[in-house]
Amino acid sequence: MIKNADRIYYGGDYNPDQWDEATIDEDMRLFRKAGINLVTLPVFSWAKLEPSEGVYDFEWLDRLMDKFLENDIKVCLATPTTAQPAWLSKKYPQVLPVDKQGRKRTHGMRVFFCVNSPKYRERAAAIAEQMAKRYQNYPNLVLWHVANEYGTYCYCPTCQEKFRQWLKARYGTVENLNRQWHTCFWGRTVYDFDEIMLPTELNDDYRFNPTVNLDYMRFMTDSTIECFENEARVLRKYTPNVTIQTNISGHIEKLDQFKMTRHMDIAAWDNYPAPGADPSFVAFKHDLMRGLKNGESFMMQEQSPNQQNWQPFSKLKRPGEVRMLSYQAMAHGSDTCLFFQLRQSIAGQEMYHGAVISHAGHENTRTFRECAQLGMELQKIGDAFLGGRTPADTAILFDWDSWWALEYASKRCLPNDDFNYLKKVSRFYKAHYDRNLPVDLLSVEGDFTRYKVIYAPYLYIMKPGLPEKLKDFVEAGGTLVTTTLSGLADENSKAVFGEYPGALREISGIWVEESDPLTKEERNRMVMEGGFLKGAEYSCMYQCDIIHPRGAKVLANYGDDFYKGTPCFTVNDYGAGKVYYLGTEPDSAFLDDLAAALAADAGVRPPYRADAHVELARRINDRNDILFVLNHNKQEASLDLETDRFTDLITGKQVTGVTTISPNDVMVLKKL
Amino acid sequence: MIKNADRIYYGGDYNPDQWDEATIDEDMRLFRKAGINLVTLPVFSWAKLEPSEGVYDFEWLDRLMDKFLENDIKVCLATPTTAQPAWLSKKYPQVLPVDKQGRKRTHGMRVFFCVNSPKYRERAAAIAEQMAKRYQNYPNLVLWHVANEYGTYCYCPTCQEKFRQWLKARYGTVENLNRQWHTCFWGRTVYDFDEIMLPTELNDDYRFNPTVNLDYMRFMTDSTIECFENEARVLRKYTPNVTIQTNISGHIEKLDQFKMTRHMDIAAWDNYPAPGADPSFVAFKHDLMRGLKNGESFMMQEQSPNQQNWQPFSKLKRPGEVRMLSYQAMAHGSDTCLFFQLRQSIAGQEMYHGAVISHAGHENTRTFRECAQLGMELQKIGDAFLGGRTPADTAILFDWDSWWALEYASKRCLPNDDFNYLKKVSRFYKAHYDRNLPVDLLSVEGDFTRYKVIYAPYLYIMKPGLPEKLKDFVEAGGTLVTTTLSGLADENSKAVFGEYPGALREISGIWVEESDPLTKEERNRMVMEGGFLKGAEYSCMYQCDIIHPRGAKVLANYGDDFYKGTPCFTVNDYGAGKVYYLGTEPDSAFLDDLAAALAADAGVRPPYRADAHVELARRINDRNDILFVLNHNKQEASLDLETDRFTDLITGKQVTGVTTISPNDVMVLKKL
Amino acid sequence: MIKNADRIYYGGDYNPDQWDEATIDEDMRLFRKAGINLVTLPVFSWAKLEPSEGVYDFEWLDRLMDKFLENDIKVCLATPTTAQPAWLSKKYPQVLPVDKQGRKRTHGMRVFFCVNSPKYRERAAAIAEQMAKRYQNYPNLVLWHVANEYGTYCYCPTCQEKFRQWLKARYGTVENLNRQWHTCFWGRTVYDFDEIMLPTELNDDYRFNPTVNLDYMRFMTDSTIECFENEARVLRKYTPNVTIQTNISGHIEKLDQFKMTRHMDIAAWDNYPAPGADPSFVAFKHDLMRGLKNGESFMMQEQSPNQQNWQPFSKLKRPGEVRMLSYQAMAHGSDTCLFFQLRQSIAGQEMYHGAVISHAGHENTRTFRECAQLGMELQKIGDAFLGGRTPADTAILFDWDSWWALEYASKRCLPNDDFNYLKKVSRFYKAHYDRNLPVDLLSVEGDFTRYKVIYAPYLYIMKPGLPEKLKDFVEAGGTLVTTTLSGLADENSKAVFGEYPGALREISGIWVEESDPLTKEERNRMVMEGGFLKGAEYSCMYQCDIIHPRGAKVLANYGDDFYKGTPCFTVNDYGAGKVYYLGTEPDSAFLDDLAAALAADAGVRPPYRADAHVELARRINDRNDILFVLNHNKQEASLDLETDRFTDLITGKQVTGVTTISPNDVMVLKKL
């Protein structure tokens, strides 16, 4: 969590280098009126702060910092290194990236640099040091924010060279690399590391070579970590007690965030749901963020106080929607509620992106009123749930390596081209979310022993040690649910040499002989057998494993096709636990029933009973046990708090027993 | 208009350098038979006329020019500079363009040169001078045609450098450029003009940077004008009395044609409607051409006498279709009726494009017969409507800057990505076309005082002086109709700093707080209030402004969504006039009713009453008042000429009162 | 056919450089169990065989060759030149191709070299010679396989230069090239061969210049032949009696296979039908392969024993499907039944492609069992139909030049953009296939005199001599069926200068004045007249020629549009024969009825009567007359063998008269 925080930080990105003094003063008034207590800046001001190499101009920023002090506004100080100055790109073209098509980029967009460029790193560390030195004793400095939304992949000669070094460090010798990559397929044996080329459109490896792609994506994560550390190291030196982070962009697929966030003091991300997104999908991503650092609270670093501008149709946020999204973030672990941005820009790509203070420039707008109401509520809530954690007995394993290997690194390599890891995994999450069963998103390197039930959907990559961990978990009494595509590949995305599902074969008690991909329109049926949901029938899709039980009990058989009557869903008793294997992708009804049945078996219960679409989430810190109640219905709804007694921190009212909640309303209940 | 013209020029592109002498002699016979009186040539003959640098061979052309004289055929002499010779591209690769992806082009297509290349301009001026010298006294020379269908965008180092110079000339200093471009957003401040890069795929500015895109598109217009003037200057010197033009391609979005045509003696364009195109859309483009030079007549420089060849499905023109399209062009202001081309080529991309003389090579074809009939009719009509103008009380403002800023320069920047300026503006036109209410398409720099009603749809860019002109127009009693997205941006595409619709806020008497984009399928309702079309209800789409009246009267409210009951259509009395504001995009029924109501209010009437799909258009010169009647129906239709009396110039018959017209037929009525 | 073959070769690609000795020994056991008698190798082992330039390591291969001998397995020895070693690409970057976008490729994929690279050819010939020398006396060597799936188009400077030389050799002078290419269109005249650029995306000629594209595609065929001959020449020298071939990839459009296979001792191809492909389309391709060398038997060099991995949805092959596809290939002329591959790889793009021995590694799989059953059957069949030919009285002309000119070389040049030559020609094939009427796919350079009926659909390009051959065929009593788009262009894709269909006008007795393209949804009707199928009515699509009979008799008129009542289908008596002209693309019912009527007229009959979807095909060699019966139904079906008597070579049973065949079953009947 954020060191020394004493409240929910409320505010967001502010780019005052765009405005004159009168406007800034007016903004201070409006910030106070809205309850804003933190600004993030100067994210995009490198060109202004360093007009030419080694020449710095911080005075304008000093004046602003004084104003924040006067107005009691905390500062999340950003190194401005997401957008290098044009003069830097001109003087040192090597800082500009090369894209996957092999094209050298010209100066333009933000996050438009090579993370491995020595010159970029040199200049970035230099300006970070200038800022750290200058503001190390600034009293309102509560956070460091490094750069912005990392994730640019680069294919320049520097990256080519560093990738070879990275491989050398990883594999030691070309002989070992040849073996691990199994380069003998299609004659790809190399005799020197300098024969290895980056996977690009120029050699088609970006779509035909899963192994090199997987290592390239790992290399980009490591390179980005180095680039982050290049600045964080400097900041840490000057301000060892200030929390350091960077914000994770919506393109979370680009970097392994479990690895990235190990280097950050707190996870932070930008929440930009598509208009009309399912609330469960938003919650899923929040819980993934909470999982990045083992359940520690995270930061919602950005959200829009109204429309975004880069969706095909950037709908207005409906009345109350920002409030709902804000509390949902906090319910799932965020210790901040921050916007991009506080005042709307008048030019550039995001000139129509929503802001707390819109182009109109005054407070008489729906957006401002809603933000100010939220600010007032958060002042009342204070630090009630700060740092609070969410206890969960159920976990879903989430694995960037499997994601990459199944989706981005294997285009045109899998029998079924229609794979979307995030969407498919989120369906298991939603089955729990809909019942208010808390779930942790868990790294394969996490602690499995804390959980009663672990879902391991599409767990394709078996890193060393992982099969043993799963076995131990089950042996000790845990319930494991795994699926088609799991267990098939080793760390380098090579297939198991032997029967499927490889390392999971023993504990699942089955052999998967073949898998039949279904087209987008095709469906099969799951006909339940063996007592579990007996008599029911579900639809299934995507692909159908053809399974031979090797000790497992059959719970369902296929209802159609040439493998009709063969198993699609099995359970195996192993040690004191059970392993469920799903050989196909079931419909939502099945996932709902499965989640309910396994939770019941494991004695896992939602905190309270509530109407449909009433979201409940708990955060517990050393002071309070807080229950968030979010009514996603357009009608009044009710929940049964039983005999427990609470104070609603927003209204101050006491509630207990059967309680109603207004349409689209929120309650933040403190247990008495 | 065309200087010294004494008839409608009928004919078109002829590329006889492809044919032997016997074929050419046969063509002369066929031209005479078809009534063809003008040929355009030699558009593509640079390589033949200048086989190596500075060595010219005009003798073959001399012989042709003699033949045209003998056959009494006028000549539109084309500088052949649209297709530089291969030797020129080889010798001076700098004449070849670089595309938006950063790729250096190789020699190939036509219009495949950098308009800023000094070497291209040098060689183009040189051959233009050769032609001008040689044919300055040629008796049948009636027109100069420069190059062909300009519009190639180039991103080469020459253009990069010239763009910087152009910016320097426009902004003076980098400080001013930084201010005007508001580069402080996303840290794009520059300290030297040489830090500015062209907006390409290499820096993503082509889709994310509206400001630089807008200036780049203006720069390309100016560069193309220079390239045109480079030749026109030479031609003018030798033949000051010959009309000079170039033809506007169907990609009219590429260049600001109001600016381009200022340098041309007459506007000229190539009319290639898609098969089955709505006649109103064709008429709209003709009227835009007529508007380019303030209502002066223009040239239809090209149309196909039968199928095109580059549509996905290049349908045959149906019987009578070429005649109908030809008269429609003339009805809307064309003083020519020209084809591409007179004899069909036997190779290359356009070998299956229709021609007056097809591959069959003789006159016994439907196409030839239809063309010959049209030629005979035009001989009868003579100069009756030559130079005639079309009086109109209604104007629609058309603005390339707004088009660019809303569409091509702002990809991924507007809340609703589904914007098509041409289509959206044409809907306002169609509402008038369907009632035979004449409309001028008017530049924002045009004379507003001539009109009773001005529509300003999607008038996004507020150039200096424009708000004042609009205010003056309304104050003096004019009726202005404007819409969502209007008034929002300054000349550099920066948003208004203050309430929407910015400079239009006072005269429209409203404040637009927010705009909700609708997906392609979404609709809202316009529920009419306040007496105007009272009780009616229309559908609306695209986006919904949320409007606060500030003096304006509400004419309609939304029927749905969270802004149900708030205004979507208002009117404000201002001075002696009125400003209507449409906060959404209405269905066609609304636009029809609006056009009818405002025309009635303003006392604007169609010339006569006619059945649906009977198009009426007038052209008046100092000799005649001509009424074109075009029956687009497949059935006989009627119109009421009241007590006016006319001679049909095609049939020679006299007509008056209620008159019938055959299916797909045309009348050209001279008022007696 | 394959020299010295004494049985159907059964087996396929084997890449044992991936496996350890124990695995290989196990494979030998499994091969024997499956009846596998041939392996193809080492297709991808260049990097292993030549670890650095001129240094060879064949010992591992020697040991394998010994094992094959011991196990009585024949070897198809592959030069490993489809995948050059990474060190070669690094040391000599000129071996890497440049793509159509102008991008230099980097080392990666297979078939990723420039076929014109002198260095590639030098090194390929060198390793081929090493192999030939070493294994020339190897007793089990039965085939040479050169490289793999040629077809990479390259646009590098070497190819640019060689293309110019090729053009100089073809045209002699630029004057002649200008004339043949008709470069005067759009001013493309050249004065030196070095002004000619390859048709790429850089000059847009790839879509706008049919002529240069056509010659480029011919040049690539010739270049690939040279590249093949570069190795074949060496192999021939050492082993003059071993059959030499290379396998044709599914992208058969890339190279003119009639030309390619002239240089191969036997045609060979890879059969990868899309899941659910129509059996007639598979048969069509087989018959095309059989046609490449005038009816000689060919090799099915690859098919998958189960799923492919690069389809969007790579369905499992259903039970029995591999067997059916295998017999179908043999029924249509294949003398081999080979798989890619024998053991499944564990990495790379094809790791999930089916294999005889799957990742499971053992024989207890459906796939292995089916393959082993097939192997046993083939052992029983022995050499029964080896080298057998299929007599046919009907031919369909198939012409790469017309294909290219109508489809790949003319993008955006034809009035109707929706052209698919392979699909359209296959519809004529299917009409015969469905009635078990054997058809030869015939080159325009083939012997026409062998046939009673010749179909010439979409025969666009009239190479010198072709019109005369067609005329002679008809004069002598043949029946010719031709269609719209035929006869229109000369060898260089220039249109006929005169009436359509040009050189076919006289024999067809018609003049085609115009052609109306129909959109994908549009249909017209064919109303039959004149006794042929009188009274019937069919639907037609794609485009509608407007036809004037010039002696031909009208068999059908259009039922709709402005050309309603004009002819769409005609027949002309010419000499002792007839020419049918189809001016549109009819529905399948028409094609069925046409095929039936013309076959009846010509006295052409299927071998026997059978239920629908029972495929019959004969192969006759000097020993046997074999009838293949393939029941594609999911039900039992029957056929009437009349009084003929057969032995089923699979079951050993005798059959005659009305005979039933099980669902999805196959019979291989030897006539007694």
Coordinates of C-alpha atoms in Angstrom, one line a residue, chain A residues 310-473:
Chain A
W310 CA -10.7 6.5 -28.4
Q311 CA -13.5 3.9 -28.4
P312 CA -15.3 3.5 -31.7
F313 CA -18.3 5.0 -29.9
S314 CA -17.2 6.8 -26.7
K315 CA -20.5 6.9 -24.9
L316 CA -21.1 9.4 -22.1
K317 CA -20.9 7.8 -18.7
R318 CA -24.5 7.6 -17.5
P319 CA -25.6 9.5 -14.3
G320 CA -24.1 7.7 -11.3
E321 CA -21.8 5.5 -13.4
V322 CA -18.6 7.2 -12.4
R323 CA -19.5 6.8 -8.7
M324 CA -20.4 3.2 -9.2
L325 CA -17.2 2.4 -11.1
S326 CA -15.2 4.3 -8.4
Y327 CA -16.7 2.4 -5.5
Q328 CA -16.3 -0.9 -7.4
A329 CA -12.6 -0.2 -7.8
M330 CA -12.3 0.5 -4.0
A331 CA -14.4 -2.5 -3.1
H332 CA -12.0 -4.7 -5.0
G333 CA -8.8 -3.2 -3.4
S334 CA -8.0 0.2 -4.7
D335 CA -6.7 2.7 -2.2
T336 CA -7.1 5.6 -4.7
C337 CA -9.7 7.1 -6.9
L338 CA -7.9 9.0 -9.6
F339 CA -9.0 10.5 -12.9
F340 CA -7.4 11.2 -16.2
Q341 CA -7.7 14.1 -16.2
L342 CA -8.7 17.0 -14.0
R343 CA -8.9 19.7 -16.7
Q344 CA -9.8 18.8 -20.3
S345 CA -7.1 19.6 -22.9
I346 CA -8.0 21.7 -25.8
A347 CA -5.9 19.9 -28.4
G348 CA -4.4 16.6 -29.4
Q349 CA -5.7 13.1 -29.5
E350 CA -7.5 13.3 -26.2
M351 CA -9.1 16.7 -26.5
Y352 CA -12.6 15.1 -26.2
H353 CA -11.7 12.7 -23.4
G354 CA -13.8 13.5 -20.4
A355 CA -12.3 15.6 -17.5
V356 CA -13.5 16.8 -14.1
I357 CA -13.3 20.3 -15.4
S358 CA -14.5 20.2 -19.0
H359 CA -13.9 22.7 -21.8
A360 CA -16.8 24.8 -20.4
G361 CA -14.4 25.6 -17.6
H362 CA -16.8 25.9 -14.7
E363 CA -18.4 23.7 -12.1
N364 CA -22.0 23.8 -13.4
T365 CA -21.7 20.5 -15.2
R366 CA -23.1 17.1 -14.4
T367 CA -19.6 15.7 -14.5
F368 CA -18.2 18.2 -12.0
R369 CA -21.2 17.8 -9.7
E370 CA -20.9 14.0 -9.7
C371 CA -17.2 14.2 -9.0
A372 CA -17.7 16.7 -6.2
Q373 CA -20.4 14.5 -4.6
L374 CA -18.0 11.6 -4.7
G375 CA -15.2 13.8 -3.2
M376 CA -17.4 14.7 -0.3
E377 CA -18.4 11.1 0.4
L378 CA -14.7 10.0 0.3
Q379 CA -13.9 12.8 2.9
K380 CA -16.5 11.2 5.2
I381 CA -15.2 7.7 4.6
G382 CA -11.6 8.9 5.4
D383 CA -9.2 6.0 5.9
A384 CA -11.9 3.5 6.9
F385 CA -10.9 0.7 4.5
L386 CA -7.4 1.9 3.6
G387 CA -5.1 -1.0 3.1
G388 CA -7.9 -3.4 3.6
R389 CA -7.6 -6.9 2.2
T390 CA -10.3 -9.3 0.9
P391 CA -10.3 -12.8 2.2
A392 CA -11.0 -15.5 -0.4
D393 CA -11.0 -19.3 -0.3
T394 CA -11.1 -19.6 -4.1
A395 CA -8.4 -18.7 -6.5
I396 CA -8.1 -18.7 -10.3
L397 CA -4.6 -19.2 -11.7
F398 CA -3.6 -16.5 -14.1
D399 CA -0.5 -16.9 -16.1
W400 CA 1.1 -14.5 -18.6
D401 CA 3.2 -17.3 -20.1
S402 CA 0.2 -19.4 -20.9
W403 CA -1.7 -16.4 -22.2
W404 CA 1.2 -15.5 -24.5
A405 CA 1.8 -19.1 -25.6
L406 CA -1.8 -19.7 -26.4
E407 CA -2.7 -16.5 -28.0
Y408 CA -0.1 -13.9 -29.0
A409 CA 2.9 -16.2 -29.6
S410 CA 1.0 -18.9 -31.4
K411 CA -1.0 -17.2 -34.1
R412 CA -1.7 -19.8 -36.8
C413 CA -0.2 -22.6 -34.7
L414 CA -3.2 -23.9 -32.7
P415 CA -5.9 -26.0 -34.1
N416 CA -8.5 -23.4 -33.1
D417 CA -7.5 -19.8 -34.0
D418 CA -10.3 -18.2 -32.0
F419 CA -8.6 -18.1 -28.6
N420 CA -9.0 -15.2 -26.2
Y421 CA -7.4 -16.0 -22.9
L422 CA -8.6 -13.0 -20.9
K423 CA -12.2 -13.6 -22.0
K424 CA -12.1 -17.3 -21.4
V425 CA -10.6 -17.0 -18.0
S426 CA -13.0 -14.3 -17.0
R427 CA -15.9 -16.6 -17.6
F428 CA -14.8 -18.7 -14.6
Y429 CA -14.5 -15.5 -12.6
K430 CA -18.0 -14.3 -13.5
A431 CA -19.6 -17.5 -12.2
H432 CA -18.2 -16.6 -8.8
Y433 CA -18.8 -12.8 -9.1
D434 CA -22.5 -13.4 -9.8
R435 CA -22.8 -15.2 -6.5
N436 CA -20.6 -12.7 -4.5
L437 CA -18.0 -15.4 -3.9
P438 CA -14.7 -13.7 -3.5
V439 CA -11.9 -14.9 -5.8
D440 CA -8.2 -14.3 -5.9
L441 CA -6.4 -14.1 -9.2
L442 CA -3.2 -16.0 -8.4
S443 CA 0.2 -16.3 -10.0
V444 CA 1.5 -19.9 -10.5
E445 CA 4.2 -18.8 -8.2
G446 CA 1.8 -17.8 -5.5
D447 CA 0.9 -19.6 -2.3
F448 CA -1.6 -22.4 -3.2
T449 CA -2.1 -23.6 0.4
R450 CA -4.3 -20.7 1.3
Y451 CA -7.2 -21.9 -0.9
K452 CA -9.8 -24.6 -0.8
V453 CA -10.6 -24.5 -4.5
I454 CA -8.3 -23.5 -7.3
Y455 CA -9.3 -23.1 -10.9
A456 CA -6.6 -23.6 -13.5
P457 CA -8.2 -22.8 -16.8
Y458 CA -6.1 -23.1 -19.9
L459 CA -3.0 -23.5 -17.9
Y460 CA -0.9 -24.4 -20.9
I461 CA 2.6 -23.8 -19.8
M462 CA 4.1 -26.1 -17.1
K463 CA 6.9 -24.2 -15.6
P464 CA 9.4 -26.2 -13.5
G465 CA 7.9 -27.0 -10.1
L466 CA 4.3 -26.1 -11.1
P467 CA 3.1 -29.7 -11.5
E468 CA 4.5 -30.6 -8.1
K469 CA 2.8 -27.6 -6.5
L470 CA -0.5 -28.6 -8.0
K471 CA 0.0 -32.2 -6.9
D472 CA 0.8 -31.1 -3.3
F473 CA -2.2 -28.8 -3.3

